[in-house]
Coordinates of N, CA and C and ligand atoms in Angstrom, one line a residue:
M1 N 40.0 55.8 101.6 CA 38.9 55.7 100.5 C 39.3 55.0 99.3
K2 N 38.5 54.2 98.6 CA 38.9 53.1 97.6 C 38.1 53.9 96.2
D3 N 38.4 53.3 94.9 CA 37.7 54.0 94.1 C 37.3 52.3 93.3
D4 N 35.9 52.3 93.0 CA 35.5 51.0 92.8 C 36.3 50.3 91.4
N5 N 36.3 52.2 90.6 CA 36.8 51.7 89.4 C 38.5 51.5 88.9
C6 N 39.2 51.5 89.9 CA 40.1 51.6 90.0 C 41.2 50.2 90.1
I7 N 42.0 49.4 89.2 CA 42.4 48.5 89.2 C 43.4 48.2 90.6
F8 N 44.4 49.4 90.6 CA 45.6 49.2 91.5 C 44.5 49.0 93.1
C9 N 43.2 49.9 93.0 CA 42.6 49.4 94.6 C 42.5 48.2 94.8
K10 N 42.2 47.7 93.6 CA 41.5 46.0 93.8 C 43.0 45.3 94.3
I11 N 43.9 45.6 93.2 CA 45.3 44.8 93.5 C 45.4 45.1 95.0
A12 N 45.9 46.4 95.3 CA 46.0 46.5 96.5 C 45.4 46.4 97.9
N13 N 44.5 46.2 98.0 CA 43.1 45.3 98.9 C 43.0 43.9 98.7
G14 N 43.4 43.2 97.7 CA 43.6 41.5 97.4 C 42.2 41.3 96.7
A15 N 41.6 42.2 96.1 CA 40.3 41.8 95.3 C 41.0 41.2 94.0
I16 N 42.0 41.3 93.4 CA 42.6 40.9 92.1 C 43.8 40.1 92.7
P17 N 44.1 39.2 92.5 CA 45.5 38.5 92.7 C 46.4 39.2 92.0
S18 N 47.7 39.1 93.1 CA 48.7 39.6 92.2 C 50.2 38.8 92.9
A19 N 51.4 38.8 92.3 CA 52.5 38.7 92.7 C 52.8 39.6 93.7
T20 N 52.4 39.4 95.3 CA 52.7 40.2 96.1 C 54.1 39.9 96.8
L21 N 55.1 40.7 96.9 CA 56.5 40.3 97.8 C 56.2 40.8 99.0
Y22 N 55.1 41.7 99.3 CA 55.2 42.3 100.8 C 53.6 43.3 101.0
E23 N 53.1 43.2 102.2 CA 52.2 43.8 102.5 C 52.1 44.4 104.2
D24 N 51.6 45.0 103.9 CA 51.1 45.9 105.6 C 50.1 46.4 105.3
E25 N 49.8 47.2 106.7 CA 48.6 47.9 106.8 C 48.4 48.8 105.6
D26 N 49.1 49.4 105.2 CA 49.1 50.5 104.5 C 49.2 50.6 102.6
F27 N 50.1 49.4 102.8 CA 50.9 48.9 101.1 C 50.9 47.8 100.8
R28 N 50.8 47.4 99.5 CA 51.0 46.2 99.0 C 52.4 46.3 98.1
V29 N 53.0 45.6 97.8 CA 54.6 45.5 96.8 C 54.2 44.2 96.2
I30 N 54.1 44.9 94.4 CA 53.6 43.6 93.4 C 54.6 43.8 92.3
L31 N 55.0 42.7 91.6 CA 55.9 42.5 90.5 C 55.0 43.3 89.7
D32 N 55.8 44.2 88.8 CA 55.2 44.6 87.6 C 54.7 44.1 86.5
L33 N 53.5 43.7 85.9 CA 53.0 42.6 84.5 C 54.0 42.8 83.6
N34 N 54.3 44.0 83.7 CA 55.4 44.3 82.0 C 56.4 45.0 82.8
P35 N 57.6 44.2 83.5 CA 58.8 44.5 83.7 C 59.9 45.2 82.8
A36 N 60.4 46.4 83.1 CA 61.5 46.9 82.2 C 62.8 46.4 82.4
S37 N 62.7 45.3 83.9 CA 64.3 44.4 84.1 C 63.2 43.5 84.8
K38 N 64.5 42.5 85.5 CA 63.7 41.3 86.2 C 63.6 41.9 87.5
G39 N 62.5 41.7 88.1 CA 62.3 42.0 89.7 C 61.8 43.2 89.8
H40 N 61.5 44.1 88.3 CA 60.7 45.5 88.7 C 59.3 45.2 89.4
A41 N 59.5 46.1 90.3 CA 58.4 45.9 91.3 C 57.4 47.2 91.8
L42 N 56.3 47.4 92.1 CA 55.7 48.6 92.3 C 55.1 48.6 93.8
I43 N 55.1 49.7 94.4 CA 54.8 49.9 95.8 C 53.3 50.5 95.3
L44 N 52.2 49.8 95.9 CA 50.8 50.6 95.8 C 50.1 50.7 97.3
P45 N 50.0 52.4 97.7 CA 49.0 51.9 98.8 C 47.4 51.6 98.7
K46 N 47.2 51.3 100.0 CA 45.6 50.7 100.0 C 44.7 51.7 99.7
E47 N 45.0 52.7 100.1 CA 43.9 53.9 99.9 C 44.3 54.4 98.3
H48 N 43.2 54.8 97.9 CA 43.7 55.5 96.6 C 43.8 56.9 96.6
Y49 N 44.6 56.9 95.9 CA 45.1 58.8 95.7 C 45.6 58.7 94.3
R50 N 45.2 59.9 93.5 CA 45.7 59.6 91.9 C 47.1 59.6 91.5
N51 N 47.8 60.7 92.2 CA 49.1 60.2 92.3 C 50.1 61.0 93.2
L52 N 51.1 61.7 93.5 CA 51.9 62.3 94.2 C 51.4 63.8 94.8
F53 N 50.5 64.1 93.9 CA 49.9 65.7 94.0 C 48.7 65.7 95.3
D54 N 48.2 64.6 95.5 CA 47.0 64.1 96.7 C 47.4 63.4 97.2
L55 N 48.9 62.7 97.2 CA 49.2 61.8 98.5 C 48.9 62.3 99.6
D56 N 48.6 61.7 100.8 CA 48.6 61.9 102.3 C 50.2 61.8 102.8
D57 N 50.1 63.1 103.5 CA 51.8 63.2 104.1 C 52.5 62.2 104.4
A58 N 51.5 61.6 105.7 CA 52.1 60.5 106.3 C 52.3 59.3 105.4
L59 N 51.7 58.7 104.3 CA 51.8 57.9 103.7 C 53.0 58.3 102.6
A60 N 53.5 59.5 101.7 CA 54.4 60.1 101.6 C 55.8 59.8 102.3
A61 N 55.7 60.4 103.5 CA 56.7 59.7 104.3 C 57.2 58.0 104.3
K62 N 56.5 57.5 104.5 CA 56.4 56.0 104.6 C 56.8 55.6 103.5
V63 N 56.3 55.8 102.3 CA 56.6 54.8 100.8 C 57.9 55.3 100.6
L64 N 59.0 56.1 101.0 CA 60.2 56.1 100.5 C 61.3 55.3 101.7
V65 N 60.6 55.0 102.9 CA 61.0 54.1 103.7 C 60.8 52.7 103.3
L66 N 59.8 52.3 102.9 CA 59.8 50.9 102.5 C 60.3 50.7 100.8
A67 N 60.5 51.6 100.1 CA 61.1 52.0 99.1 C 62.8 51.4 99.7
K68 N 63.3 51.9 100.7 CA 64.3 51.6 100.9 C 64.8 50.0 101.3
K69 N 63.6 49.7 102.3 CA 63.8 48.6 102.8 C 63.3 47.2 101.9
M70 N 62.9 47.7 100.5 CA 62.4 46.5 99.4 C 63.5 46.3 98.9
T71 N 64.2 47.8 98.0 CA 65.4 47.7 97.0 C 66.6 46.7 97.9
C72 N 67.0 47.1 99.3 CA 67.9 46.7 100.3 C 67.5 45.3 100.2
K73 N 66.3 44.6 100.4 CA 66.3 43.0 100.3 C 66.4 42.6 99.1
L74 N 65.5 43.3 98.1 CA 65.7 42.7 96.6 C 67.3 42.6 95.9
K75 N 68.0 43.5 96.3 CA 69.2 43.5 95.1 C 70.0 42.6 96.1
E76 N 70.1 42.0 97.2 CA 70.7 41.0 97.5 C 69.9 39.6 96.7
I77 N 68.9 39.1 96.5 CA 68.0 38.4 96.0 C 68.1 38.3 94.5
L78 N 68.4 39.9 94.0 CA 68.3 39.6 92.7 C 69.6 39.6 92.3
R79 N 70.9 40.1 93.0 CA 72.0 40.1 92.5 C 72.0 41.2 91.9
C80 N 71.5 42.4 91.3 CA 71.4 43.3 90.6 C 72.4 44.5 91.1
D81 N 72.7 45.3 90.2 CA 74.3 46.3 90.2 C 73.4 47.8 90.6
G82 N 72.3 48.1 90.5 CA 71.9 49.2 91.1 C 70.4 49.2 91.1
Y83 N 69.3 50.7 91.2 CA 68.4 50.5 91.1 C 67.9 51.9 90.7
N84 N 66.5 51.9 90.1 CA 66.2 53.3 89.8 C 64.7 53.2 90.5
I85 N 64.4 54.3 91.4 CA 63.0 54.7 91.8 C 62.6 55.8 90.7
V86 N 61.5 55.4 90.5 CA 60.6 56.0 89.4 C 59.1 56.3 89.9
Q87 N 58.6 57.2 89.5 CA 57.5 57.8 90.0 C 56.6 58.8 89.2
N88 N 55.7 58.3 88.4 CA 55.1 59.1 87.6 C 53.7 60.0 87.7
N89 N 53.5 61.3 87.6 CA 52.6 61.9 87.8 C 51.8 62.7 86.6
E90 N 50.9 62.3 86.3 CA 50.2 62.7 85.1 C 50.6 62.2 83.8
E91 N 49.5 61.9 82.8 CA 49.9 61.4 81.7 C 51.1 61.8 81.1
E92 N 51.4 63.2 80.8 CA 52.5 63.8 80.3 C 53.7 63.5 80.8
A93 N 53.6 63.0 82.0 CA 54.9 62.5 82.8 C 54.9 61.0 82.2
G94 N 53.9 60.3 81.8 CA 54.2 59.0 81.4 C 53.5 57.7 82.6
Q95 N 52.1 58.8 83.3 CA 51.6 57.8 84.0 C 50.3 57.2 83.7
T96 N 50.1 55.9 83.4 CA 49.2 55.5 82.7 C 48.0 54.4 83.6
V97 N 48.5 54.4 85.0 CA 47.7 53.9 85.7 C 47.4 54.9 87.2
F98 N 46.2 55.7 87.1 CA 45.8 57.0 88.0 C 45.5 56.3 89.3
H99 N 46.4 55.6 90.4 CA 46.3 55.3 91.6 C 47.6 55.5 91.7
F100 N 48.3 56.3 93.0 CA 49.7 56.5 93.1 C 50.6 55.0 92.9
H101 N 51.6 55.2 92.5 CA 52.6 53.9 92.7 C 53.8 54.4 92.5
M102 N 54.6 53.5 93.2 CA 56.1 53.6 93.0 C 57.0 52.4 92.3
H103 N 58.0 53.0 91.1 CA 58.2 51.8 90.4 C 59.4 51.6 91.3
M104 N 59.9 50.5 91.3 CA 61.6 50.1 91.5 C 61.9 49.3 90.6
I105 N 63.3 49.5 90.0 CA 63.5 48.8 88.9 C 64.9 48.7 88.7
P106 N 65.3 47.1 89.1 CA 66.8 46.8 89.1 C 67.4 47.2 88.0
R107 N 68.6 47.5 88.3 CA 69.4 47.8 87.1 C 70.4 46.5 87.0
Y108 N 70.8 46.0 85.7 CA 71.7 44.9 85.7 C 73.1 45.8 84.6
K109 N 74.4 45.4 85.2 CA 75.2 45.8 84.1 C 75.0 45.3 82.4
G110 N 75.1 46.6 81.7 CA 74.4 46.3 80.3 C 73.2 45.9 80.0
D111 N 72.3 46.3 81.0 CA 70.8 46.1 80.5 C 70.5 47.3 79.4
K112 N 69.3 47.0 79.3 CA 68.8 48.2 78.1 C 67.6 48.9 78.4
V113 N 67.4 49.0 79.9 CA 66.8 49.7 80.7 C 66.5 51.2 79.5
G114 N 65.6 51.6 79.0 CA 65.3 52.7 78.6 C 65.1 54.3 79.4
L115 N 65.6 54.3 80.6 CA 65.5 55.6 81.2 C 66.5 56.9 81.1
G116 N 65.8 57.5 81.1 CA 67.1 58.8 80.9 C 66.5 60.1 80.4
W117 N 67.3 61.0 79.9 CA 66.5 62.2 79.2 C 67.5 63.2 78.7
H118 N 67.3 63.5 77.7 CA 68.3 64.8 77.0 C 68.5 65.7 77.7
M119 N 70.0 66.1 78.3 CA 70.3 67.1 78.9 C 70.7 68.4 78.2
E120 N 70.1 69.4 79.0 CA 70.6 70.9 78.4 C 70.9 71.5 79.4
Q121 N 71.2 72.9 79.3 CA 72.2 73.7 79.7 C 71.2 74.2 80.5
L122 N 71.4 74.5 82.0 CA 70.1 75.8 82.9 C 70.3 77.3 82.2
K123 N 69.3 77.4 81.5 CA 69.2 78.8 81.0 C 68.9 79.9 82.3
E124 N 69.3 80.9 82.0 CA 70.1 81.7 83.0 C 68.5 82.3 83.2
E125 N 67.7 82.5 82.4 CA 66.1 83.3 82.4 C 65.5 82.4 83.3
D126 N 65.4 81.3 83.0 CA 64.7 80.0 83.4 C 65.1 79.9 85.2
K127 N 66.3 80.0 85.4 CA 67.0 80.1 86.6 C 66.3 81.2 87.2
E128 N 66.5 82.7 86.8 CA 65.6 83.6 87.7 C 64.5 83.6 87.7
E129 N 63.7 83.4 86.9 CA 62.1 83.4 87.1 C 61.8 82.2 87.9
I130 N 62.5 81.1 88.0 CA 61.9 80.0 89.0 C 62.3 80.1 90.6
L131 N 63.3 80.9 90.7 CA 64.0 81.3 92.0 C 63.2 82.5 92.3
S132 N 62.5 83.5 91.5 CA 62.1 84.4 91.9 C 60.7 84.2 92.5
K133 N 60.1 83.2 91.8 CA 58.6 82.9 91.9 C 58.3 81.4 93.3
V134 N 59.4 80.9 93.5 CA 59.4 80.0 94.3 C 59.2 80.2 96.0
K135 N 60.0 81.4 96.0 CA 59.8 81.6 97.6 C 58.6 82.5 98.4
Ligands
AMP1 P1 52.8 54.0 85.2 O1 53.1 54.3 83.7 O2 54.0 55.2 86.0 O3 51.4 54.7 85.2 O4 53.1 52.4 85.5 C1 51.9 51.9 85.5 C2 52.6 50.1 85.6 O5 51.7 49.4 86.1 C3 53.3 49.8 84.6 O6 54.7 49.4 84.4 C4 52.5 48.3 84.2 O7 53.4 47.6 83.6 C5 51.8 48.1 85.5 N1 50.4 47.3 85.6 C6 49.5 47.7 85.1 N2 48.6 46.7 85.3 C7 48.9 46.1 86.3 C8 48.4 44.8 86.8 N3 47.4 44.2 86.6 N4 49.7 44.2 87.7 C9 50.8 44.5 87.6 N5 51.5 45.5 86.9 C10 50.3 46.5 86.3
ZN2 ZN1 42.9 53.3 93.3

């Protein structure tokens, strides 16, 4: 399924040109237009899924295999020191384009990429509540 109003559907399916690093029947991998670091790339499925919550299971399994393949290859080309895989779901989590995509962000020693969060102590009541509800 494609969404006529979705820019990533158009990019993934070649209707809008992009800096394509890789393509197969399911995915296109492109350079991000506003990179957090040199080589920041996105994996886009060719079918439209809003985000992880509705992503097809078979594609979900394939996307991490592709992320592994791409980062292993790109880290040799870019000579980066590490990689972050980031995937945002819904506006509150930083999603701005509502077509599933996975960020692959190369990391370089001393770079200024601003990923991270303030870490707190796990609360006993949160732990008990979550563990009791999840099973
Ligand atoms: P997110 O905030 O996780 O939804 O990420 C959206 C990403 O898409 C951002 O990093 C944008 O820079 C990138 N982006 C938006 N439009 C384009 C485009 N036309 N080509 C390439 N990257 C894009
Ligand atoms: Zn789409």
